[in-house]
Structure formats: C-alpha cells, structure tokens
mmCIF file of C-alpha atoms in Angstrom:
data_model
loop_
_atom_site.group_PDB
_atom_site.id
_atom_site.type_symbol
_atom_site.label_atom_id
_atom_site.label_comp_id
_atom_site.label_asym_id
_atom_site.label_seq_id
_atom_site.Cartn_x
_atom_site.Cartn_y
_atom_site.Cartn_z
ATOM 1 C CA UNK L 991 8.183 -7.298 21.557
ATOM 2 C CA UNK L 992 11.320 -5.569 21.972
ATOM 3 C CA UNK L 993 10.458 -1.684 20.730
ATOM 4 C CA UNK L 994 11.768 -1.014 17.076
ATOM 5 C CA UNK L 995 13.777 2.228 17.382
ATOM 6 C CA UNK L 996 13.536 4.155 14.566
ATOM 7 C CA UNK L 997 16.635 3.252 12.132
ATOM 8 C CA UNK L 998 19.235 6.333 10.599
ATOM 9 C CA UNK L 999 17.810 6.571 7.876
ATOM 10 C CA UNK L 1000 14.366 6.726 9.894
ATOM 11 C CA UNK L 1001 15.396 9.445 12.195
ATOM 12 C CA UNK L 1002 16.237 12.175 9.147
ATOM 13 C CA UNK L 1003 13.131 11.300 7.848
ATOM 14 C CA UNK L 1004 12.126 11.938 10.943
ATOM 15 C CA UNK L 1005 14.012 15.282 12.065
ATOM 16 C CA UNK L 1006 13.014 17.024 8.323
ATOM 17 C CA UNK L 1007 9.919 16.525 9.522
ATOM 18 C CA UNK L 1008 9.589 17.917 12.549
ATOM 19 C CA UNK L 1009 11.418 20.899 10.920
ATOM 20 C CA UNK L 1010 8.641 21.871 8.976
ATOM 21 C CA UNK L 1011 5.979 21.108 11.630
ATOM 22 C CA UNK L 1012 7.851 24.473 13.303
ATOM 23 C CA UNK L 1013 6.142 26.676 11.122
ATOM 24 C CA UNK L 1014 2.387 27.102 11.000
ATOM 25 C CA UNK L 1015 -0.053 24.601 8.669
ATOM 26 C CA UNK L 1016 2.457 22.882 6.647
ATOM 27 C CA UNK L 1017 1.580 20.709 3.779
ATOM 28 C CA UNK L 1018 4.093 18.010 2.574
ATOM 29 C CA UNK L 1019 4.810 14.311 1.344
ATOM 30 C CA UNK L 1020 6.903 11.495 2.952
ATOM 31 C CA UNK L 1021 8.078 9.659 -0.154
ATOM 32 C CA UNK L 1022 9.675 6.524 1.584
ATOM 33 C CA UNK L 1023 9.815 3.029 -0.868
ATOM 34 C CA UNK L 1024 7.425 0.662 0.110
ATOM 35 C CA UNK L 1025 9.655 -1.548 2.455
ATOM 36 C CA UNK L 1026 11.119 1.476 4.205
ATOM 37 C CA UNK L 1027 9.208 1.855 7.121
ATOM 38 C CA UNK L 1028 6.817 4.638 6.309
ATOM 39 C CA UNK L 1029 3.651 4.061 8.533
ATOM 40 C CA UNK L 1030 6.762 3.801 11.771
ATOM 41 C CA UNK L 1031 8.247 6.375 10.947
ATOM 42 C CA UNK L 1032 4.831 8.321 10.556
ATOM 43 C CA UNK L 1033 3.988 7.087 13.709
ATOM 44 C CA UNK L 1034 6.670 8.386 15.540
ATOM 45 C CA UNK L 1035 6.193 11.735 14.234
ATOM 46 C CA UNK L 1036 2.738 11.882 15.465
ATOM 47 C CA UNK L 1037 3.309 10.267 18.690
ATOM 48 C CA UNK L 1038 5.703 13.552 19.392
ATOM 49 C CA UNK L 1039 3.014 16.016 18.210
ATOM 50 C CA UNK L 1040 0.485 14.403 20.570
ATOM 51 C CA UNK L 1041 2.794 14.796 23.816
ATOM 52 C CA UNK L 1042 3.256 17.759 22.370
ATOM 53 C CA UNK L 1043 -0.069 18.810 22.699
ATOM 54 C CA UNK L 1044 -2.255 17.415 25.504
ATOM 55 C CA UNK L 1045 -5.807 17.663 24.367
ATOM 56 C CA UNK L 1046 -5.805 17.409 21.095
ATOM 57 C CA UNK L 1047 -6.210 15.007 18.148
ATOM 58 C CA UNK L 1048 -4.212 12.992 15.175
ATOM 59 C CA UNK L 1049 -6.572 12.038 12.300
ATOM 60 C CA UNK L 1050 -5.363 9.112 9.993
ATOM 61 C CA UNK L 1051 -7.188 8.414 6.223
ATOM 62 C CA UNK L 1052 -6.298 5.575 4.421
ATOM 63 C CA UNK L 1053 -8.610 3.930 1.548
ATOM 64 C CA UNK L 1054 -8.496 0.010 2.903
ATOM 65 C CA UNK L 1055 -9.611 -2.083 6.018
ATOM 66 C CA UNK L 1056 -5.895 -3.163 6.527
ATOM 67 C CA UNK L 1057 -4.663 0.314 6.012
ATOM 68 C CA UNK L 1058 -6.654 1.295 9.060
ATOM 69 C CA UNK L 1059 -5.886 -1.466 11.021
ATOM 70 C CA UNK L 1060 -2.461 -1.883 9.600
ATOM 71 C CA UNK L 1061 -2.064 2.272 11.131
ATOM 72 C CA UNK L 1062 -4.020 1.525 14.826
ATOM 73 C CA UNK L 1063 -2.052 -1.835 15.196
ATOM 74 C CA UNK L 1064 1.433 0.271 15.058
ATOM 75 C CA UNK L 1065 0.043 3.501 16.491
ATOM 76 C CA UNK L 1066 -0.871 1.159 19.729
ATOM 77 C CA UNK L 1067 2.770 -0.040 19.747
ATOM 78 C CA UNK L 1068 4.178 3.192 18.961
ATOM 79 C CA UNK L 1069 2.457 4.803 22.040
ATOM 80 C CA UNK L 1070 2.673 2.350 24.483
ATOM 81 C CA UNK L 1071 5.727 2.940 24.252
ATOM 82 C CA UNK L 1072 6.684 6.938 24.403
ATOM 83 C CA UNK L 1073 3.552 8.324 24.759
ATOM 84 C CA UNK L 1074 2.723 10.764 28.105
ATOM 85 C CA UNK L 1075 -0.842 10.021 28.474
ATOM 86 C CA UNK L 1076 -3.638 7.910 27.676
ATOM 87 C CA UNK L 1077 -5.490 8.621 24.371
ATOM 88 C CA UNK L 1078 -8.700 7.257 22.662
ATOM 89 C CA UNK L 1079 -8.330 4.998 19.447
ATOM 90 C CA UNK L 1080 -11.766 6.156 17.335
ATOM 91 C CA UNK L 1081 -11.771 4.088 14.489
ATOM 92 C CA UNK L 1082 -13.986 5.470 11.098
ATOM 93 C CA UNK L 1083 -14.127 2.703 8.836
ATOM 94 C CA UNK L 1084 -16.364 -0.292 7.700
ATOM 95 C CA UNK L 1085 -19.435 -0.508 10.017
ATOM 96 C CA UNK L 1086 -17.688 1.921 12.558
ATOM 97 C CA UNK L 1087 -19.007 5.386 13.008
ATOM 98 C CA UNK L 1088 -17.136 8.502 13.379
ATOM 99 C CA UNK L 1089 -17.245 9.770 16.838
ATOM 100 C CA UNK L 1090 -16.531 12.953 18.269
ATOM 101 C CA UNK L 1091 -13.501 13.225 20.524
ATOM 102 C CA UNK L 1092 -13.737 14.402 24.352
ATOM 103 C CA UNK L 1093 -9.830 13.863 25.100
ATOM 104 C CA UNK L 1094 -6.785 13.182 22.713
ATOM 105 C CA UNK L 1095 -7.921 11.171 20.077
ATOM 106 C CA UNK L 1096 -6.044 9.537 16.824
ATOM 107 C CA UNK L 1097 -8.812 8.930 14.740
ATOM 108 C CA UNK L 1098 -8.355 6.539 12.113
ATOM 109 C CA UNK L 1099 -10.462 6.739 9.585
ATOM 110 C CA UNK L 1100 -11.492 5.056 5.756
ATOM 111 C CA UNK L 1101 -12.183 7.488 3.477
ATOM 112 C CA UNK L 1102 -15.476 6.167 2.030
ATOM 113 C CA UNK L 1103 -16.658 5.994 5.066
ATOM 114 C CA UNK L 1104 -15.946 9.502 5.477
ATOM 115 C CA UNK L 1105 -17.372 11.018 2.614
ATOM 116 C CA UNK L 1106 -20.889 9.425 3.465
ATOM 117 C CA UNK L 1107 -20.808 10.614 6.888
ATOM 118 C CA UNK L 1108 -19.498 14.238 5.946
ATOM 119 C CA UNK L 1109 -22.135 13.769 3.428
ATOM 120 C CA UNK L 1110 -24.840 13.505 6.583
ATOM 121 C CA UNK L 1111 -23.969 15.597 8.589
ATOM 122 C CA UNK L 1112 -21.147 17.985 7.674
ATOM 123 C CA UNK L 1113 -21.124 19.302 11.306
ATOM 124 C CA UNK L 1114 -19.225 16.286 12.241
ATOM 125 C CA UNK L 1115 -16.530 17.800 10.219
ATOM 126 C CA UNK L 1116 -16.527 21.176 11.630
ATOM 127 C CA UNK L 1117 -16.800 19.877 15.363
ATOM 128 C CA UNK L 1118 -13.113 17.626 14.593
ATOM 129 C CA UNK L 1119 -11.698 19.563 12.713
ATOM 130 C CA UNK L 1120 -10.237 22.629 15.752
ATOM 131 C CA UNK L 1121 -9.172 20.164 17.912
ATOM 132 C CA UNK L 1122 -6.950 18.626 14.823
ATOM 133 C CA UNK L 1123 -2.893 18.967 15.138
ATOM 134 C CA UNK L 1124 -2.499 16.720 11.670
ATOM 135 C CA UNK L 1125 -4.124 15.374 9.129
ATOM 136 C CA UNK L 1126 -2.030 12.145 7.509
ATOM 137 C CA UNK L 1127 -3.231 10.591 4.456
ATOM 138 C CA UNK L 1128 -1.714 6.915 4.160
ATOM 139 C CA UNK L 1129 -1.149 6.069 0.064
ATOM 140 C CA UNK L 1130 -1.136 9.527 -0.860
ATOM 141 C CA UNK L 1131 -1.399 9.656 -4.747
ATOM 142 C CA UNK L 1132 -4.847 8.910 -4.689
ATOM 143 C CA UNK L 1133 -5.766 11.931 -2.736
ATOM 144 C CA UNK L 1134 -6.913 13.617 -5.757
ATOM 145 C CA UNK L 1135 -9.251 11.837 -7.056
ATOM 146 C CA UNK L 1136 -12.382 13.981 -6.571
ATOM 147 C CA UNK L 1137 -14.109 11.514 -3.847
ATOM 148 C CA UNK L 1138 -11.119 11.816 -1.954
ATOM 149 C CA UNK L 1139 -9.802 15.469 -2.356
ATOM 150 C CA UNK L 1140 -13.237 16.827 -0.792
ATOM 151 C CA UNK L 1141 -12.876 14.557 2.035
ATOM 152 C CA UNK L 1142 -9.656 16.360 3.171
ATOM 153 C CA UNK L 1143 -10.888 19.813 2.057
ATOM 154 C CA UNK L 1144 -14.559 19.416 4.285
ATOM 155 C CA UNK L 1145 -11.689 18.720 7.373
ATOM 156 C CA UNK L 1146 -9.033 21.200 6.721
ATOM 157 C CA UNK L 1147 -11.282 24.027 5.538
ATOM 158 C CA UNK L 1148 -11.307 27.558 7.810
ATOM 159 C CA UNK L 1149 -8.503 25.166 9.395
ATOM 160 C CA UNK L 1150 -5.488 27.159 9.910
ATOM 161 C CA UNK L 1151 -4.398 25.356 12.657
ATOM 162 C CA UNK L 1152 -4.126 21.518 11.242
ATOM 163 C CA UNK L 1153 -1.011 20.544 8.809
ATOM 164 C CA UNK L 1154 -1.534 18.130 6.178
ATOM 165 C CA UNK L 1155 1.042 14.801 5.873
ATOM 166 C CA UNK L 1156 0.450 13.049 3.193
ATOM 167 C CA UNK L 1157 2.719 8.862 2.578
ATOM 168 C CA UNK L 1158 3.590 7.697 -0.219
ATOM 169 C CA UNK L 1159 6.035 5.509 -2.220
ATOM 170 C CA UNK L 1160 5.562 6.025 -5.451
ATOM 171 C CA UNK L 1161 4.761 10.144 -5.934
ATOM 172 C CA UNK L 1162 2.108 9.867 -9.044
ATOM 173 C CA UNK L 1163 -1.166 8.694 -9.576
ATOM 174 C CA UNK L 1164 -0.107 6.896 -12.646
ATOM 175 C CA UNK L 1165 2.891 7.196 -15.183
ATOM 176 C CA UNK L 1166 0.569 8.738 -17.535
ATOM 177 C CA UNK L 1167 -1.126 11.558 -16.023
ATOM 178 C CA UNK L 1168 1.135 13.520 -15.755
ATOM 179 C CA UNK L 1169 -1.663 16.780 -15.004
ATOM 180 C CA UNK L 1170 -2.373 14.293 -11.583
ATOM 181 C CA UNK L 1171 1.266 14.207 -10.905
ATOM 182 C CA UNK L 1172 0.765 17.815 -11.130
ATOM 183 C CA UNK L 1173 -2.119 17.963 -9.022
ATOM 184 C CA UNK L 1174 -0.634 16.061 -6.533
ATOM 185 C CA UNK L 1175 2.829 18.187 -6.386
ATOM 186 C CA UNK L 1176 0.759 21.500 -5.898
ATOM 187 C CA UNK L 1177 -1.734 19.605 -2.961
ATOM 188 C CA UNK L 1178 1.549 19.543 -0.910
ATOM 189 C CA UNK L 1179 2.308 22.754 -1.921
ATOM 190 C CA UNK L 1180 4.981 21.035 -3.763
ATOM 191 C CA UNK L 1181 6.896 19.759 -1.229
ATOM 192 C CA UNK L 1182 8.335 16.616 -0.261
ATOM 193 C CA UNK L 1183 10.981 14.971 1.931
ATOM 194 C CA UNK L 1184 12.638 11.763 1.022
ATOM 195 C CA UNK L 1185 15.357 9.613 2.210
ATOM 196 C CA UNK L 1186 18.838 11.055 2.300
ATOM 197 C CA UNK L 1187 21.308 8.366 -0.071
ATOM 198 C CA UNK L 1188 24.253 10.588 -0.729
ATOM 199 C CA UNK L 1189 25.492 9.083 -3.665
ATOM 200 C CA UNK L 1190 24.024 6.192 -3.879
ATOM 201 C CA UNK L 1191 20.424 5.258 -5.708
ATOM 202 C CA UNK L 1192 17.786 4.947 -2.582
ATOM 203 C CA UNK L 1193 17.425 1.848 -3.523
ATOM 204 C CA UNK L 1194 20.775 0.972 -3.823
ATOM 205 C CA UNK L 1195 21.256 2.355 0.131
ATOM 206 C CA UNK L 1196 18.648 0.629 1.472
ATOM 207 C CA UNK L 1197 19.248 -2.333 0.075
ATOM 208 C CA UNK L 1198 23.233 -2.041 1.187
ATOM 209 C CA UNK L 1199 21.435 -1.532 4.257
ATOM 210 C CA UNK L 1200 19.373 -4.772 3.834
ATOM 211 C CA UNK L 1201 16.337 -3.129 4.452
ATOM 212 C CA UNK L 1202 15.400 -3.846 1.062
ATOM 213 C CA UNK L 1203 15.789 -7.523 -0.934
ATOM 214 C CA UNK L 1204 17.623 -7.541 -3.634
ATOM 215 C CA UNK L 1205 14.577 -8.581 -6.415
ATOM 216 C CA UNK L 1206 15.504 -11.239 -8.383
ATOM 217 C CA UNK L 1207 13.517 -11.603 -11.663
ATOM 218 C CA UNK L 1208 12.050 -14.512 -12.661
ATOM 219 C CA UNK L 1209 8.977 -13.532 -16.261
ATOM 220 C CA UNK L 1210 7.032 -15.870 -17.130
ATOM 221 C CA UNK L 1211 5.742 -15.422 -21.363
ATOM 222 C CA UNK L 1212 2.844 -16.610 -21.907
ATOM 223 C CA UNK L 1213 3.204 -15.484 -26.066
ATOM 224 C CA UNK L 1214 -0.515 -15.388 -25.967
ATOM 225 C CA UNK L 1215 -2.390 -12.813 -27.755
ATOM 226 C CA UNK L 1216 -5.183 -10.931 -27.239
ATOM 227 C CA UNK L 1217 -6.894 -8.419 -29.045
ATOM 228 C CA UNK L 1218 -8.746 -5.392 -27.970
ATOM 229 C CA UNK L 1219 -12.557 -4.614 -28.531
ATOM 230 C CA UNK L 1220 -13.227 -0.497 -29.296
ATOM 231 C CA UNK L 1221 -15.092 -1.151 -25.300
ATOM 232 C CA UNK L 1222 -11.268 -1.935 -24.721
ATOM 233 C CA UNK L 1223 -9.888 0.543 -25.935
ATOM 234 C CA UNK L 1224 -11.936 3.843 -24.842
ATOM 235 C CA UNK L 1225 -12.298 2.069 -20.923
ATOM 236 C CA UNK L 1226 -8.323 2.237 -21.669
ATOM 237 C CA UNK L 1227 -8.319 5.727 -22.769
ATOM 238 C CA UNK L 1228 -10.845 6.908 -20.438
ATOM 239 C CA UNK L 1229 -8.847 5.065 -16.742
ATOM 240 C CA UNK L 1230 -5.279 4.177 -18.344
ATOM 241 C CA UNK L 1231 -5.628 0.500 -17.041
ATOM 242 C CA UNK L 1232 -7.038 -2.604 -18.279
ATOM 243 C CA UNK L 1233 -10.587 -2.779 -18.396
ATOM 244 C CA UNK L 1234 -12.083 -5.524 -15.309
ATOM 245 C CA UNK L 1235 -14.013 -7.324 -18.829
ATOM 246 C CA UNK L 1236 -10.504 -8.048 -20.154
ATOM 247 C CA UNK L 1237 -9.086 -9.115 -16.971
ATOM 248 C CA UNK L 1238 -11.651 -11.615 -16.661
ATOM 249 C CA UNK L 1239 -11.140 -13.076 -20.146
ATOM 250 C CA UNK L 1240 -7.185 -13.416 -19.636
ATOM 251 C CA UNK L 1241 -7.455 -14.844 -16.339
ATOM 252 C CA UNK L 1242 -10.028 -17.583 -18.132
ATOM 253 C CA UNK L 1243 -7.729 -18.389 -20.067
ATOM 254 C CA UNK L 1244 -6.424 -22.232 -20.034
ATOM 255 C CA UNK L 1245 -3.711 -21.777 -21.857
ATOM 256 C CA UNK L 1246 -2.414 -19.223 -19.229
ATOM 257 C CA UNK L 1247 -2.688 -20.988 -16.062
ATOM 258 C CA UNK L 1248 -1.428 -24.099 -16.762
ATOM 259 C CA UNK L 1249 1.847 -21.736 -17.054
ATOM 260 C CA UNK L 1250 0.971 -20.161 -14.417
ATOM 261 C CA UNK L 1251 -0.232 -23.500 -11.476
ATOM 262 C CA UNK L 1252 3.124 -25.558 -13.741
ATOM 263 C CA UNK L 1253 4.880 -22.971 -12.189
ATOM 264 C CA UNK L 1254 3.490 -22.587 -8.912
ATOM 265 C CA UNK L 1255 3.392 -25.803 -8.101
ATOM 266 C CA UNK L 1256 7.867 -26.021 -9.172
ATOM 267 C CA UNK L 1257 8.012 -22.542 -6.292
ATOM 268 C CA UNK L 1258 5.727 -25.122 -3.719
ATOM 269 C CA UNK L 1259 7.871 -28.244 -3.789
ATOM 270 C CA UNK L 1260 10.576 -25.654 -2.952
ATOM 271 C CA UNK L 1261 8.425 -24.874 -0.394
ATOM 272 C CA UNK L 1262 8.882 -21.180 -0.503
ATOM 273 C CA UNK L 1263 6.234 -19.074 0.813
ATOM 274 C CA UNK L 1264 4.156 -16.997 -2.183
ATOM 275 C CA UNK L 1265 1.688 -14.472 -2.599
ATOM 276 C CA UNK L 1266 -0.076 -14.618 -5.746
ATOM 277 C CA UNK L 1267 -2.015 -11.979 -7.395
ATOM 278 C CA UNK L 1268 -5.544 -12.935 -9.690
ATOM 279 C CA UNK L 1269 -6.780 -10.974 -12.732
ATOM 280 C CA UNK L 1270 -10.025 -11.620 -10.821
ATOM 281 C CA UNK L 1271 -11.785 -12.996 -7.950
ATOM 282 C CA UNK L 1272 -12.662 -16.474 -9.787
ATOM 283 C CA UNK L 1273 -9.390 -17.400 -11.204
ATOM 284 C CA UNK L 1274 -7.679 -16.273 -7.580
ATOM 285 C CA UNK L 1275 -10.169 -19.254 -6.340
ATOM 286 C CA UNK L 1276 -10.343 -21.606 -9.318
ATOM 287 C CA UNK L 1277 -5.715 -21.298 -8.440
ATOM 288 C CA UNK L 1278 -6.460 -22.123 -4.869
ATOM 289 C CA UNK L 1279 -8.732 -25.032 -5.332
ATOM 290 C CA UNK L 1280 -6.352 -26.614 -8.091
ATOM 291 C CA UNK L 1281 -3.107 -26.282 -5.149
ATOM 292 C CA UNK L 1282 -5.155 -27.787 -2.671
ATOM 293 C CA UNK L 1283 -6.017 -30.572 -4.576
ATOM 294 C CA UNK L 1284 -2.209 -30.234 -5.417
ATOM 295 C CA UNK L 1285 -2.000 -30.846 -1.377
ATOM 296 C CA UNK L 1286 0.051 -27.891 -1.190
ATOM 297 C CA UNK L 1287 -1.041 -25.180 0.902
ATOM 298 C CA UNK L 1288 -3.278 -22.694 -0.260
ATOM 299 C CA UNK L 1289 -6.220 -20.209 0.730
ATOM 300 C CA UNK L 1290 -7.953 -17.118 -1.211
ATOM 301 C CA UNK L 1291 -8.899 -14.035 -0.186
ATOM 302 C CA UNK L 1292 -10.595 -11.243 -1.768
ATOM 303 C CA UNK L 1293 -12.501 -8.304 -0.434
ATOM 304 C CA UNK L 1294 -15.608 -10.014 0.730
ATOM 305 C CA UNK L 1295 -13.405 -12.138 2.836
ATOM 306 C CA UNK L 1296 -14.629 -11.360 6.166
ATOM 307 C CA UNK L 1297 -11.582 -9.401 8.395
ATOM 308 C CA UNK L 1298 -11.806 -12.317 10.738
ATOM 309 C CA UNK L 1299 -11.221 -14.674 8.176
ATOM 310 C CA UNK L 1300 -8.865 -12.447 6.843
ATOM 311 C CA UNK L 1301 -6.445 -12.216 9.624
ATOM 312 C CA UNK L 1302 -6.742 -16.170 10.281
ATOM 313 C CA UNK L 1303 -5.350 -17.066 6.601
ATOM 314 C CA UNK L 1304 -2.644 -13.807 6.964
ATOM 315 C CA UNK L 1305 -1.262 -15.491 10.583
ATOM 316 C CA UNK L 1306 -1.310 -19.197 8.818
ATOM 317 C CA UNK L 1307 0.818 -17.297 6.399
ATOM 318 C CA UNK L 1308 2.944 -15.833 9.079
ATOM 319 C CA UNK L 1309 3.116 -18.992 10.661
ATOM 320 C CA UNK L 1310 4.164 -21.234 7.841
ATOM 321 C CA UNK L 1311 1.252 -23.102 7.321
ATOM 322 C CA UNK L 1312 0.641 -21.596 4.315
ATOM 323 C CA UNK L 1313 2.240 -22.116 1.558
ATOM 324 C CA UNK L 1314 0.382 -19.770 -0.658
ATOM 325 C CA UNK L 1315 -2.402 -16.577 -0.275
ATOM 326 C CA UNK L 1316 -4.256 -16.422 -3.600
ATOM 327 C CA UNK L 1317 -6.039 -12.579 -4.216
ATOM 328 C CA UNK L 1318 -7.811 -10.272 -5.943
ATOM 329 C CA UNK L 1319 -7.166 -6.450 -5.102
ATOM 330 C CA UNK L 1320 -6.630 -6.435 -1.596
ATOM 331 C CA UNK L 1321 -3.605 -7.516 -0.224
ATOM 332 C CA UNK L 1322 -1.450 -5.161 -2.363
ATOM 333 C CA UNK L 1323 -1.138 -2.373 0.582
ATOM 334 C CA UNK L 1324 -1.811 -2.996 4.662
ATOM 335 C CA UNK L 1325 -0.214 -6.905 4.460
ATOM 336 C CA UNK L 1326 2.925 -6.922 6.785
ATOM 337 C CA UNK L 1327 3.737 -10.456 6.311
ATOM 338 C CA UNK L 1328 7.297 -9.893 5.588
ATOM 339 C CA UNK L 1329 9.231 -13.122 5.164
ATOM 340 C CA UNK L 1330 7.700 -13.580 1.930
ATOM 341 C CA UNK L 1331 9.436 -16.119 -0.852
ATOM 342 C CA UNK L 1332 7.396 -15.165 -3.461
ATOM 343 C CA UNK L 1333 5.576 -12.398 -5.418
ATOM 344 C CA UNK L 1334 3.584 -13.879 -8.553
ATOM 345 C CA UNK L 1335 2.023 -11.182 -10.723
ATOM 346 C CA UNK L 1336 -0.987 -12.563 -13.052
ATOM 347 C CA UNK L 1337 -2.881 -9.819 -13.042
ATOM 348 C CA UNK L 1338 -1.499 -7.517 -15.905
ATOM 349 C CA UNK L 1339 -1.626 -3.914 -15.150
ATOM 350 C CA UNK L 1340 -1.114 -0.173 -16.611
ATOM 351 C CA UNK L 1341 -0.585 0.963 -13.282
ATOM 352 C CA UNK L 1342 2.740 1.670 -11.838
ATOM 353 C CA UNK L 1343 1.381 2.748 -8.361
ATOM 354 C CA UNK L 1344 -0.983 -0.881 -8.189
ATOM 355 C CA UNK L 1345 2.411 -3.149 -9.801
ATOM 356 C CA UNK L 1346 4.996 -1.271 -6.718
ATOM 357 C CA UNK L 1347 2.254 -2.405 -4.890
ATOM 358 C CA UNK L 1348 2.103 -5.758 -5.756
ATOM 359 C CA UNK L 1349 5.715 -6.121 -5.957
ATOM 360 C CA UNK L 1350 6.579 -3.956 -2.728
ATOM 361 C CA UNK L 1351 4.667 -6.935 -0.926
ATOM 362 C CA UNK L 1352 8.307 -8.759 -1.492
ATOM 363 C CA UNK L 1353 10.338 -6.049 -0.832
ATOM 364 C CA UNK L 1354 11.433 -6.361 3.558
ATOM 365 C CA UNK L 1355 15.055 -6.820 3.965
ATOM 366 C CA UNK L 1356 16.396 -9.340 6.481
ATOM 367 C CA UNK L 1357 17.427 -6.239 8.111
ATOM 368 C CA UNK L 1358 13.574 -5.579 9.403
ATOM 369 C CA UNK L 1359 12.689 -9.242 9.446
ATOM 370 C CA UNK L 1360 12.201 -10.106 5.518
ATOM 371 C CA UNK L 1361 14.630 -12.272 3.144
ATOM 372 C CA UNK L 1362 17.765 -11.244 1.408
ATOM 373 C CA UNK L 1363 16.150 -11.880 -1.841
ATOM 374 C CA UNK L 1364 12.796 -12.656 -3.156
ATOM 375 C CA UNK L 1365 11.817 -14.177 -6.548
ATOM 376 C CA UNK L 1366 9.074 -11.678 -8.941
ATOM 377 C CA UNK L 1367 7.679 -13.726 -10.716
ATOM 378 C CA UNK L 1368 5.879 -11.541 -13.684
ATOM 379 C CA UNK L 1369 3.284 -13.424 -15.973
ATOM 380 C CA UNK L 1370 4.051 -11.342 -19.536
ATOM 381 C CA UNK L 1371 1.039 -10.925 -21.681
ATOM 382 C CA UNK L 1372 0.740 -10.422 -25.575
ATOM 383 C CA UNK L 1373 -2.048 -7.754 -24.878
ATOM 384 C CA UNK L 1374 -2.765 -5.686 -28.947
ATOM 385 C CA UNK L 1375 -0.978 -2.563 -28.542
ATOM 386 C CA UNK L 1376 0.028 -2.528 -24.716
ATOM 387 C CA UNK L 1377 1.838 -5.736 -24.410
ATOM 388 C CA UNK L 1378 5.129 -4.808 -23.815
ATOM 389 C CA UNK L 1379 5.526 -4.620 -19.770
ATOM 390 C CA UNK L 1380 8.750 -2.160 -20.464
ATOM 391 C CA UNK L 1381 7.284 0.473 -19.240
ATOM 392 C CA UNK L 1382 5.833 -0.320 -16.489
ATOM 393 C CA UNK L 1383 8.648 -2.410 -15.635
ATOM 394 C CA UNK L 1384 11.345 0.076 -16.575
ATOM 395 C CA UNK L 1385 9.658 2.544 -14.381
ATOM 396 C CA UNK L 1386 11.205 0.732 -11.307
ATOM 397 C CA UNK L 1387 14.601 -0.571 -13.108
ATOM 398 C CA UNK L 1388 16.390 0.612 -9.471
ATOM 399 C CA UNK L 1389 14.020 -1.355 -7.648
ATOM 400 C CA UNK L 1390 15.314 -4.676 -9.140
ATOM 401 C CA UNK L 1391 18.554 -6.356 -7.120
ATOM 402 C CA UNK L 1392 21.711 -7.022 -8.871
ATOM 403 C CA UNK L 1393 20.128 -11.207 -9.356
ATOM 404 C CA UNK L 1394 19.155 -11.125 -13.175
#
C-alpha cells in the first residue's frame, strides 16, 4: 500500500505542533473533527520527535483495545516509511503487561491497565518517565475522569521533560458539564491547535475538500412515550446520560424494534453498508438474528467479543461481505471502515461526546477512501422531560451536509 503523505491542513497542524514542542514541557490539545485524520497527523508528529531523540520513547494512552491496536498499526505504517532506526513497540493493555523499554520504544497503554499496574508497581512509572519525550492522550476529553487523570499525573510526576498532547474531536466531555470542560482546558494549559479553515467553518472547509462526507439525515421518529422513574431522574442528574436500565427497557420495546427492523430491511435491500448502534447487548443480538433470518449478512459485536473475532467481522464488513454490523458500545472509536453508507443510532444518549463518536463512523469523505454522502438514521424517542434530541442534534448542525 502506498504511503499516504499528510494533506495540507494536516501539515499545518503538524507545523504548529512542532513550533510548540520547541519550547520545554508543553501541554496542548489537537482538535480535529472525526474523520479528518487526527491519529495519522499525530503519528507524524511523534515519529519526527523520535527521530530527533534516539534512545527516547513515546507513550500513547487510550481507553479501548480498538484505539490501542489502531495506534500500533498506524505507528508501524508511518515509522516503516520515515523512521531512522529500529523502535520497539510495547503493548500494555488487556493481557499485555507493561515492560520497561531497553531502547527507543513506542509504548501503547490502556488507561485501565496502566491504572492497575501503577497501583501495584508505582516504580514502573518512575523508571519509564525519565525517557519519555511525549505522552499522547487519545480521546483526550476523558482524561479529567479521576482514574484517567491519576494515570497521567503518575506518569508525568516530577517529569520536567515530557510534552503532553491530547487528541480530540470534541473539546468537552459533555455539553452539560461546563466545569469539566474548563477542567479539561486547564489540564492542557488552555492551549489548543485546530484546523485553520479561513472564513469557512472547519466542517464546510473539510466537506469542500471531500475529507468529510455530507450527512443525509433520516430520523426515525417513534412517538413512543417513556416515563422516567425517580431513580432514572436521579441517575441522569448524577451522570448526565440515560441509565442502563432505561436503555434496556427502551431497547426491548417491540413496536420500536419493529420500526427499526423495517428501516434496516429497506437499507439492506439497497445493498447499503450499515453500522447499527443498539441500546443494549440483547437488542444488538436480537436485531442481528432477525437480519440473518431475513437472509441479510449481519454480525454482532460487543465488549465480550474476542479481538480476533472482532477483527474478522470488521474485515468482512470492509470487504463488502456484510450488510450490517450490530454492536453495543464497542465501535464508537478506533473502528476504521471508511466506506460506511449508513450510521443507524438506536441508542438514546444525552452525551455529545458519545453521539459524535457514533456519527463519526460515517463521516469519512471520498478524498480519504470514504463516501461523498452518508445517511444518518437516528431513532428519536419521546422520553419524559428529555425527549427532544435538539440539544445534542443541534450541537452538530455544522457537521450536517446540505442534503436535507
């Protein structure tokens, strides 16, 4: 496969980042919309820095196996073309234990793995930190969660050499928690690098370049009313999203599922490639079983699906051997199958971050191997007090194309 050089807007992000890194101990966020090549741009930055610092290491931290594996694959691709010496790749997530580098290394760690490791062996962080040039936080909006923040602070404690770079498509953890957005800004010293789009919005700019696809909205309005219990309301007040029990109840609604399956059947008959986000594991399995009964190619994926099995399913989808991947909670990030025709969201959410990650699976434009247009089918429910989707939906107004 030919090496893909950075596009002009990515080069400008690279140059701005290099300028910041010229100064000691920098913290900043790189904000680029989903689908515009955050990971690829960041890999160019860290490969350049590794070349400049032989014997030193880079640590990349993410919160899912998909993101960790994606980082490893992207680094290998970039380093094989521009690296000047051999570098070890150290995996520290899942069943892979963190080891101390013996030479220049690209260390990829999962937050939960690093947290449990540093709790038991804090000295590992101390031994690793001295040789780190840069620490990168993928999906950086999550770093202010207490556990994640503790991991980063443990790595950077008494380290006056390493730069900290956050990557995000969405600057805040949610639209409600303004204080958390401020905490995130403060954590990265208020420094942000973003795409220079001139007089256009960044979304218009990237759509014009066919980096982002046009989103064709096709909402599925159920008109089904869901009443909230006092426990539901308390959960929403505390966690700013719908509780798992409510998601399960909504996803078991037969009338709602009938409308969903009718809509999916229509898209499958047009031979469209669909990513379906369910409200529960059971719903994902149920919808998948119905699609297969109707003789459409469908597979189910959730957090318990093995890595090899997951990779096999995603590869089948990429090769056009599946109509639909049904999933719950695992394909919001780190999933790279650009030619997605339809993103179907049947999971109600109040979280702008989660919503953006789901929609983002269909945002890659034709210039980067995606599609010119992607259909978004969003199941709109009438949930007591919180039923209107406008707040989350309107937040992404600039993402939508002109197709109405």
